[in-house]
XYZ file of C-alpha atoms in Angstrom:
563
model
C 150.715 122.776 103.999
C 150.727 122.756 100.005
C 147.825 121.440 98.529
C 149.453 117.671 97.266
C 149.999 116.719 100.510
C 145.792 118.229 101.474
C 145.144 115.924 99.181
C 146.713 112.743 99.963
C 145.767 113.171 103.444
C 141.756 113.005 102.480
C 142.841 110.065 100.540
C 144.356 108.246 103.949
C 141.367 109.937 105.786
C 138.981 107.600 103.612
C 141.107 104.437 103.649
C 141.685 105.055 107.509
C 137.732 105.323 107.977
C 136.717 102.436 105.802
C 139.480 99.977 106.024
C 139.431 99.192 110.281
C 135.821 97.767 110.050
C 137.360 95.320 107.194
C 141.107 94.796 108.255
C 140.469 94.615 111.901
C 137.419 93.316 112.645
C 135.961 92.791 116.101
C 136.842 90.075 117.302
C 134.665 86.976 117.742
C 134.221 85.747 121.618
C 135.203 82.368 122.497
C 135.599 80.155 125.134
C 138.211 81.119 128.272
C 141.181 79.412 127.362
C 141.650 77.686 131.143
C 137.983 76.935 130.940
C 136.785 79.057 133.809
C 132.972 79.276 133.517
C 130.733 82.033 134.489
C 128.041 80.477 136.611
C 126.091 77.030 136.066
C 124.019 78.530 133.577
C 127.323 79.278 131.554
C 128.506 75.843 131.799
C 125.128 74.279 130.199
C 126.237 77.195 127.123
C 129.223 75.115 127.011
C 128.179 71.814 127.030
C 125.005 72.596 124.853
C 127.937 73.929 122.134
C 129.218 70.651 122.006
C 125.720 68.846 121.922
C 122.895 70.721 120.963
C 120.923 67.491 120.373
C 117.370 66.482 122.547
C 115.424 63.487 122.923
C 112.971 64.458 120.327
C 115.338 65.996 117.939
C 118.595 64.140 115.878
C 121.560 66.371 115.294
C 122.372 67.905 112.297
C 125.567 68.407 110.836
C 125.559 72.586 112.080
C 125.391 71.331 115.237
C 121.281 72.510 115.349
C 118.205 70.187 115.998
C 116.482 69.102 113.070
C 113.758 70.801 111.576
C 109.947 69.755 112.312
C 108.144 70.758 109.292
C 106.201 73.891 109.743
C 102.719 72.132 108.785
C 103.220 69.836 111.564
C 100.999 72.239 113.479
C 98.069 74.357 112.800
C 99.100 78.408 112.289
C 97.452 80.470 114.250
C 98.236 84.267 112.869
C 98.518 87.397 115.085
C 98.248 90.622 112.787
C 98.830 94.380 113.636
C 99.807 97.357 111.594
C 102.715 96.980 111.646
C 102.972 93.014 111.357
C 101.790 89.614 110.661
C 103.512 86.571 113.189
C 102.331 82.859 112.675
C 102.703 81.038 115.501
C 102.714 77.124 114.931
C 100.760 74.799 117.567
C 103.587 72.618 117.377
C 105.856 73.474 120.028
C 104.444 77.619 119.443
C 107.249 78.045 117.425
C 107.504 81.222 115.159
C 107.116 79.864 111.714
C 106.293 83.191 109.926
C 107.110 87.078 110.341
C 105.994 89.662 107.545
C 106.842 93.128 108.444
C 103.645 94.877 106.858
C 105.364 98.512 106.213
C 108.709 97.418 104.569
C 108.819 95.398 101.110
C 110.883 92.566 99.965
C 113.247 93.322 97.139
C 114.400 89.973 96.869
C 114.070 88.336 93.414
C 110.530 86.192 92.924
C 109.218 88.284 95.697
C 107.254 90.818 93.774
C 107.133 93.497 96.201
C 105.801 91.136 99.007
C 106.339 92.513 102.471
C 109.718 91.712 104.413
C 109.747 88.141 105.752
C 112.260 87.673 108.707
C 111.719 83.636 108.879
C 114.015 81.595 106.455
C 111.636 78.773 104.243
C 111.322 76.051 106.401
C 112.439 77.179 109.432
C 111.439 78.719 112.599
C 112.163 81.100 115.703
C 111.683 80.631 119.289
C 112.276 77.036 119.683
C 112.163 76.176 123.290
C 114.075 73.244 124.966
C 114.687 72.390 128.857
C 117.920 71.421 130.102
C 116.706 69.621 133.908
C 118.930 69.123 136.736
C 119.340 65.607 135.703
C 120.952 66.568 132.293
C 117.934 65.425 129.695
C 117.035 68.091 127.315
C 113.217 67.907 126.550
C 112.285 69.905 123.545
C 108.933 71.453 123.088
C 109.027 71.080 119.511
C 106.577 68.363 119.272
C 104.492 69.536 121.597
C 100.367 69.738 120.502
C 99.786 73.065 122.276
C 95.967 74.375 122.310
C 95.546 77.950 121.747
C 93.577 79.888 123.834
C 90.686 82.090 122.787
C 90.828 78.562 119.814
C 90.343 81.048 117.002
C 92.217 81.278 113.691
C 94.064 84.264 115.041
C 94.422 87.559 116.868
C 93.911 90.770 115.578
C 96.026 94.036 117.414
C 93.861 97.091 116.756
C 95.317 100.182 116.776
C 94.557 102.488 119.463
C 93.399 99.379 121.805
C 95.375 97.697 124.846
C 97.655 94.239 124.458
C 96.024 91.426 123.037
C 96.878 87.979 124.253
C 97.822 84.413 122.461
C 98.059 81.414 124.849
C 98.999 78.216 124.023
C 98.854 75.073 126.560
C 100.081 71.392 126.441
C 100.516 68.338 128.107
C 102.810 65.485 127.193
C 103.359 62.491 129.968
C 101.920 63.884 133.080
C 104.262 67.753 132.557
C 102.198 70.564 131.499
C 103.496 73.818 129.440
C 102.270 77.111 128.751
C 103.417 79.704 126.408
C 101.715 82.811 126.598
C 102.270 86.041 124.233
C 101.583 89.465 124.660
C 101.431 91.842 121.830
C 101.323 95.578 121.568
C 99.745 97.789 117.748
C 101.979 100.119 118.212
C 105.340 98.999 118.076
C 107.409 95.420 117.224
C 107.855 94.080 120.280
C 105.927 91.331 122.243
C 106.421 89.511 125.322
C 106.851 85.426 126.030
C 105.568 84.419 129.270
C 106.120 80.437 129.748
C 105.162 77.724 132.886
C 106.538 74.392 132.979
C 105.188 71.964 135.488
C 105.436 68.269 136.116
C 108.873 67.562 134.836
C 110.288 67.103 138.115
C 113.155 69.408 140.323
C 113.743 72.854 139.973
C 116.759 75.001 138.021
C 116.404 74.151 134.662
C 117.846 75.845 131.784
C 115.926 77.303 129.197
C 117.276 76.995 125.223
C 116.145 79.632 123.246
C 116.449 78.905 119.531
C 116.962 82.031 117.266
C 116.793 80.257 113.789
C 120.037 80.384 111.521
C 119.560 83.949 110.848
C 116.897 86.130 109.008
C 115.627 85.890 105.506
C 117.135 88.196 102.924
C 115.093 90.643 101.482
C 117.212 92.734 99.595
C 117.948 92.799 95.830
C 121.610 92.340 96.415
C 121.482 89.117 99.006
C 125.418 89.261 98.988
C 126.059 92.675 100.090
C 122.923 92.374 102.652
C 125.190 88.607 104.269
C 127.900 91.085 104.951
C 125.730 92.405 107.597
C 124.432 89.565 108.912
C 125.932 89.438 112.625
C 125.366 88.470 116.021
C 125.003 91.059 118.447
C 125.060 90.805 122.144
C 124.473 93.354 125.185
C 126.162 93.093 128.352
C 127.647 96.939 129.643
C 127.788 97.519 125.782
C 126.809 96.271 122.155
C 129.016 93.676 120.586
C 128.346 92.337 117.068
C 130.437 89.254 115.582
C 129.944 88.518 111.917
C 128.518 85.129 110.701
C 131.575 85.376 108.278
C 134.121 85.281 111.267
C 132.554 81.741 111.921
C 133.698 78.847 110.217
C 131.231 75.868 108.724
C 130.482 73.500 112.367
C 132.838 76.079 114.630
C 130.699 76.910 117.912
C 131.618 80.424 119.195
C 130.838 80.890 122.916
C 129.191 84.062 124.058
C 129.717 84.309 127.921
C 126.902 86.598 129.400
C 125.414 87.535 131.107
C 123.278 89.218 128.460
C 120.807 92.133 128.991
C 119.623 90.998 125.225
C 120.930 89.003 122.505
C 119.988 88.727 118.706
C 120.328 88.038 115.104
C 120.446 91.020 112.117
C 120.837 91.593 108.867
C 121.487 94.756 106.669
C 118.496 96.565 107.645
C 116.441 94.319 110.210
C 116.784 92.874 113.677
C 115.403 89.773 115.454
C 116.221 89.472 119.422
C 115.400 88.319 122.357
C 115.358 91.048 125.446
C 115.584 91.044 129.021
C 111.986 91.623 130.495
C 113.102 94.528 132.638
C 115.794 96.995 131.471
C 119.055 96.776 133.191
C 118.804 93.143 134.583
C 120.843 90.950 132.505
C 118.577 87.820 132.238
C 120.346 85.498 129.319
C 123.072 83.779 130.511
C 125.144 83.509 127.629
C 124.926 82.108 123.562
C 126.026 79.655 121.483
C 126.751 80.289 117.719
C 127.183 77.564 115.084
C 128.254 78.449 112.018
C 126.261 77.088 108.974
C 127.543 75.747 105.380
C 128.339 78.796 102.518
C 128.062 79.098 99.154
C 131.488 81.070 97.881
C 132.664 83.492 100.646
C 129.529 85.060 102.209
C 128.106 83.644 105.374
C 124.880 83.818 105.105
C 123.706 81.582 108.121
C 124.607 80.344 111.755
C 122.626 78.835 114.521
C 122.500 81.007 117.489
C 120.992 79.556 120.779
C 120.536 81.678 123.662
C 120.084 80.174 127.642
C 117.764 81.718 130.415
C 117.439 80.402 133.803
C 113.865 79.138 134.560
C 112.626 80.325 138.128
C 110.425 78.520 139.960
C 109.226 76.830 136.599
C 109.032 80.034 135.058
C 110.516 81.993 132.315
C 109.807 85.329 130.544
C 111.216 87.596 127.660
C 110.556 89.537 125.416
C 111.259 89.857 121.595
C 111.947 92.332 119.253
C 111.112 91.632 115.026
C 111.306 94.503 113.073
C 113.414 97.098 111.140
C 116.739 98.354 112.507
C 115.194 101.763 112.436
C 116.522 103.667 115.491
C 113.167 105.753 115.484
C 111.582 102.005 116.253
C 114.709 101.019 118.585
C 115.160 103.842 120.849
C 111.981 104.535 122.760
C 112.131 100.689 123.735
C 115.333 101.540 125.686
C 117.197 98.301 126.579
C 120.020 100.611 124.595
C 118.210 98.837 121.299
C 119.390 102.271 119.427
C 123.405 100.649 119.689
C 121.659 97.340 117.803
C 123.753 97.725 114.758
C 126.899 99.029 115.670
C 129.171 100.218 113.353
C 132.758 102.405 112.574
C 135.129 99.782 113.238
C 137.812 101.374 115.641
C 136.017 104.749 114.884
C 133.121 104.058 116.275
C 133.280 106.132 119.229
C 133.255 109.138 116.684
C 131.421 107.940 113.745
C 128.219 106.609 115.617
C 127.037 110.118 117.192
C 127.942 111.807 114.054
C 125.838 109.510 112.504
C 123.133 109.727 114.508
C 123.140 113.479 114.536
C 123.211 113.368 110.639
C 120.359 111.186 110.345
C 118.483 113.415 112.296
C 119.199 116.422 110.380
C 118.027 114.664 107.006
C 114.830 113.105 108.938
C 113.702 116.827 110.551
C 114.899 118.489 106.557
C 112.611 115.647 104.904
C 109.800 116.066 107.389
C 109.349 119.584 108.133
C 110.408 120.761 104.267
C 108.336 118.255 102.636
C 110.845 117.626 100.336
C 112.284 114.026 98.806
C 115.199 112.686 99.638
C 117.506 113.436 97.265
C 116.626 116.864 97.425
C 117.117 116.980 100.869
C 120.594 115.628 100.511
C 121.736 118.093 98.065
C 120.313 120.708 100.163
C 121.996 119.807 102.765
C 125.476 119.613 100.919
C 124.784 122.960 100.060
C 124.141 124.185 103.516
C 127.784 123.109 104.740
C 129.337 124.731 102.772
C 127.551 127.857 103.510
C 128.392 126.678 106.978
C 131.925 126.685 106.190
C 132.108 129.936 103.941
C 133.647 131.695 106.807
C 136.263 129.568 107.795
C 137.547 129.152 103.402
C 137.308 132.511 103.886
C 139.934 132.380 106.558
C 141.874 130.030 104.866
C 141.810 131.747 101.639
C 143.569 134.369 103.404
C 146.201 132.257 105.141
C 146.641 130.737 101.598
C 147.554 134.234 100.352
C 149.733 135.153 103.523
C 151.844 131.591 103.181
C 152.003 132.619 99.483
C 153.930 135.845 100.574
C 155.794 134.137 103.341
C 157.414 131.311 100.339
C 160.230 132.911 99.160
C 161.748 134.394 102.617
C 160.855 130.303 103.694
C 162.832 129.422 100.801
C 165.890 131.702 101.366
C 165.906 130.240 105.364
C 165.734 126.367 104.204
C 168.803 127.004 101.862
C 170.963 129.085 104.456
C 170.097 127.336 107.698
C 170.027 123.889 105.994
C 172.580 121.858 108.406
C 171.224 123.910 111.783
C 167.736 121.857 112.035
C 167.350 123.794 115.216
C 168.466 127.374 113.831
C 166.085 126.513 110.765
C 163.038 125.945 113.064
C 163.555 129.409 115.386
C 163.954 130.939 111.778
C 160.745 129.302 110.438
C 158.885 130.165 113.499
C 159.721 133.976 113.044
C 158.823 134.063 109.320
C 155.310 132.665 110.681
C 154.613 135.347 113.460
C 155.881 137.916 111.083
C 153.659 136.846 108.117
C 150.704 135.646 110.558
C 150.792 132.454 109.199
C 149.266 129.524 110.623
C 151.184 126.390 108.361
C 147.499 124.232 109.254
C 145.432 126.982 109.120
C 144.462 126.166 105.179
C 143.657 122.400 106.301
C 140.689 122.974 109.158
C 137.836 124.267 106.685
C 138.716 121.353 104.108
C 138.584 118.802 106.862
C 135.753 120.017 108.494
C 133.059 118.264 105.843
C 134.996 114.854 106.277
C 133.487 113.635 109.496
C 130.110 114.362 107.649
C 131.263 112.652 104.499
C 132.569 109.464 106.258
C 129.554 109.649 108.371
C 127.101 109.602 105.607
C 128.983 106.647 104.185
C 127.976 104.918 107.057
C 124.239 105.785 107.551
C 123.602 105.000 103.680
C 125.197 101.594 103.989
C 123.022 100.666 107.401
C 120.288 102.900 108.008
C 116.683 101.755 106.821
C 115.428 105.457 106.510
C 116.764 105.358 102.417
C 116.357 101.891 101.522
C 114.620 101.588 98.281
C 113.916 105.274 98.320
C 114.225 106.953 94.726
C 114.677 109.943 93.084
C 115.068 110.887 89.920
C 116.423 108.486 87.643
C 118.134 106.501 90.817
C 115.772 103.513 91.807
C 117.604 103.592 95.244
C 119.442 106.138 97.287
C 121.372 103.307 99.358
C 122.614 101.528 96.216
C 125.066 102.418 93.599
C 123.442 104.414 90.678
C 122.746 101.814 88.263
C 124.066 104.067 85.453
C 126.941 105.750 87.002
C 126.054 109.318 86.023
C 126.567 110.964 89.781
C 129.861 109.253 89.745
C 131.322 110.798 87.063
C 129.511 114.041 87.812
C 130.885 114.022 91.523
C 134.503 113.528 89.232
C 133.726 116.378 86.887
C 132.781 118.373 90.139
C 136.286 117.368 91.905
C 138.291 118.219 88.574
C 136.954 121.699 88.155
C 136.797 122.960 91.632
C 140.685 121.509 91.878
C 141.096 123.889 88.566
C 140.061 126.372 89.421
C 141.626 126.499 93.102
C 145.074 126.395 91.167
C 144.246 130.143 89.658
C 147.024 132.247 91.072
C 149.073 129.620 92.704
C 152.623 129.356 91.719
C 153.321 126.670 89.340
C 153.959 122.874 90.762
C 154.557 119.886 88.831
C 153.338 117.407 91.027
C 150.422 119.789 92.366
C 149.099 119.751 88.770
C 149.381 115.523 88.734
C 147.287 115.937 91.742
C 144.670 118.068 90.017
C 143.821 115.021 87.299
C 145.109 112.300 89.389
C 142.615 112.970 92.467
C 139.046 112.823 90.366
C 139.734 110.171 88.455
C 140.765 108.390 91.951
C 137.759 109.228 93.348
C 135.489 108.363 90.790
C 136.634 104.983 91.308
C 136.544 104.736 94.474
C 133.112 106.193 95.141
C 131.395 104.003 91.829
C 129.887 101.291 93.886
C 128.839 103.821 96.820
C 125.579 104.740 97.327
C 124.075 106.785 95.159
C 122.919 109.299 97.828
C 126.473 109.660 99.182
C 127.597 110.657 95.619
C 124.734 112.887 94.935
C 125.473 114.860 98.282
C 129.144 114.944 97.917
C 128.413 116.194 93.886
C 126.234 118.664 94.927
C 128.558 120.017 98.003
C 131.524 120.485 95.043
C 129.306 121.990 92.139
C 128.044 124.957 95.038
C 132.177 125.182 96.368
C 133.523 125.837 93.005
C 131.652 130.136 92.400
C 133.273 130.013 96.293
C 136.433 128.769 95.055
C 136.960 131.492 92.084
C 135.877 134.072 94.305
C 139.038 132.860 96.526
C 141.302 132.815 93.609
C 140.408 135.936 91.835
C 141.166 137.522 95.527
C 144.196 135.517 95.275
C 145.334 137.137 92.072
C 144.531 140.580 93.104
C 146.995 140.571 96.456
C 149.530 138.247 94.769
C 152.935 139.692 95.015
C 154.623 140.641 91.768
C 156.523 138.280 90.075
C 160.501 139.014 90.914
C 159.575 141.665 93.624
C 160.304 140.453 97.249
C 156.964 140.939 99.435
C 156.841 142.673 102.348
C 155.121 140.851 105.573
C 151.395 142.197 106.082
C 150.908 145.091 108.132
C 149.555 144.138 112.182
């Protein structure tokens, strides 16, 4: 395989890789076409998506209940290490979440830590559907908290600590009790309804219109914002593939469903793992500015039992460190690929690994660690260039006696292959041999494209100059260097090969491409895929000067290599 059509095929590799997730995107899930319901509790879904109003709340034109100012209530603040939740007395709706260890790059935000809660609004609005069809919303409920303190503090090292909040409104009590944990960002909702009269109601869960940006570029972080569901796997629908007022139906059951961004997650989780609990979700999308979707009202329903209900929730980083040991298969929480996905997750994951053990154990920064571990592929792969050098050299012999075939056996397609196949076993040359140890480092590549575009680990990270390794380099200096890389190491790889007009386009044609292409990447992509070209190209004149020295004299017929 010459070396122009090598190259156009890592060119297709990279469009192949990248383009699915944004030509063909997953689809969105909507409502059965003949109707068909999955259970009552799927049917309220359905009818909620067309009404989502209450008796205390008017409709709005998303199709969401209105807004009760969040100093309608008192606050009453949990804090832990690792976060700081504000519950409100009215209705015990979450009205504040700061993630302690992450900060907010948004503009005006001055380094203040990550807030999931959009201004002005709230999570974990709760409204009853009874068997009679009135919705009662909890909104407006005065709950009492319970120990009546300003707030709870989660110490570190100490058991679950405990926020309970009760009401009563015409002769029905509520209860709303939450459990937290110091050591990770979960925390369970354990609610009791009484005195509203029959049994099987449906529970409402309100899940806001999204997260808060917190990033410096809010467009590029609305890309990401999705729903994403669990029922036997992880789906995610963008807010973008909703229109302004559409209602998407999610038919569960769900074993969790939630709201994300770039880099965080908000959800709502089955108490026990493997028991789908939420019935199914409504999403409505939300009014944009220009293209980006930056909001959508999601709704989630859970049967109440007996007059009782319980979840949990999940507020924190999509970090799978954080999201794995909760199981619930939280780790799949921000899937990604596209079509590849089957591939590019695990590779993923086992690359993110590799760069988390490097940084750890070597104690070195990031950006060192990703040039390190450029170089340590290649070293990786030095034996198999090696082969290929040498099946370069053997299909360099093997041309002319290939060329002298093609012209004789020209109108005998099937002669011409038998002959082919004979100059191959008699030359030991393997036509895709040269290709393996060039496409070897692409699944890493591609892979790496993905992790720096979703994985928390390297946001706002810097190193050197670069302010961070997930964003483009602000001056475009590893750009052009990963260019200057790709020109020389194609320059020099063209010492001792046989002259080829198009082969030589290739040479100038492919860096400048590239360059291009990767200038908006993240600047830790380009510094790993600079750094595995600058350490390739000693490797690649050691192949050509070996090239030179067993390349067959210029007018002399070679002779096939001796078994």
């Amino acid at each position: 395989m010459d070396k122009r059509r090598l190259l156009f095929a890592f060119l297709l590799m990279m469009i192949v890789a990248v383009a699915p997730s944004i030509i063909w995107p997953p689809k969105k899930p909507v409502g059965r076409p003949d109707g068909r319901t999955v259970g009552d509790t799927t049917t309220v879904v359905r009818e909620s998506a067309r009404d989502t109003s209450s008796v205390t709340a008017t409709p709005r034109p998303s199709g969401r209940p209105a807004v009760v100012p969040s100093d309608s209530g008192r606050i009453v603040w949990v804090t832990s290490p690792l976060y700081r939740l504000g519950f409100s007395t009215q209705g015990g709706r979450l009205v504040s979440a700061e993630l302690l260890q992450y900060k907010s790059f948004a503009p005006g935000d001055s380094a203040k830590p990550v807030q999931l809660v959009p201004p002005g609004d709230a999570f974990l609005r709760h409204r009853l559907v009874l068997p009679a069809g009135d919705t009662v919303s909890l909104e407006n409920w005065n709950l009492q908290p319970t120990p009546d303190a300003p707030g709870v503090v989660v110490y570190a090292g100490q058991g679950s600590q405990r926020l309970r909040l009760d009401g009563e409104h015409s002769g029905a009590h509520v209860t709303l009790e939450y459990v937290f944990a110091p050591d990770h960002y979960r925390f369970e909702v354990h609610g009791s309804v009484s005195g509203l009269g029959g049994s099987g109601a449906i529970l409402l869960l309100d899940l806001s219109d999204g997260l808060r940006s917190a990033e410096r570029d809010s467009l590029d972080d609305y890309r990401h914002y999705s729903v994403v569901t669990k029922a036997s796997k992880t789906e995610r629908t963008d807010f973008g593939k909703i229109k302004p007022a559409e209602r998407a139906l999610f038919e569960g059951p769900f074993e969790w469903a939630g709201v994300k961004s770039k880099y965080f997650f908000f959800a709502a989780l089955a108490l026990d793992e493997g028991q789908p609990t939420f019935a199914g979700a409504i999403a409505v999308g939300g009014t944009r500015n220009g293209r980006s979707a930056s909001r959508a009202h999601v709704t989630l329903t859970l049967p109440v039992t007996s007059g009782t209900f319980r979840y949990q929730v999940y507020a924190g980083p999509l970090d799978n460190r954080q999201l794995a040991p909760l199981g619930h298969g939280l780790d799949d929480a921000n899937p990604y690929g596209g079509v590849f996905r089957p591939i590019i997750q695990p590779v993923s994951v086992v690359v993110t690994a590799v760069l988390l053990w490097m940084h750890e154990r070597l104690h070195l920064a990031y950006g060192w660690v990703l040039i390190l571990f450029g170089i340590v592929i290649r070293i990786v792969l030095w034996p198999l260039n090696q082969k290929a050098m040498e099946s370069s050299i053997r299909m360099q012999a093997a041309a002319g006696p290939l060329k002298e075939i093609q012209d004789k056996y020209k109108d005998d397609p099937a002669r011409l292959q038998r002959e082919m196949m004979r100059v191959y076993k008699e030359y030991h040359v393997n036509p895709f041999g040269g290709c393996l140890p060039m496409l070897l480092p692409w699944p890493v590549l591609l892979a790496l494209f993905f992790v720096f575009a979703n994985t928390i680990v390297f946001r706002g990270v810097p190193f050197l100059w670069l302010p961070d390794l997930s964003r483009a380099d602000p001056y475009r200096i590893i750009p052009i260097v990963l260019g200057l890389s790709m020109f020389a190491l194609s320059k020099v790889g063209q010492i001792g090969v046989p002259p080829n007009p198009q082969t030589k386009m290739m040479v100038y044609f492919m860096p400048i491409m590239m360059t291009v292409l990767f200038l908006n990447f993240a600047s830790g992509l380009n510094l790993y895929y600079a750094a595995q070209n600058i350490f390739s190209i000693p490797q690649q004149y050691l192949i050509a000067q070996k090239r030179l020295r067993k390349a067959p004299v210029a007018g002399a017929r070679p002779t096939p290599p001796k078994t």
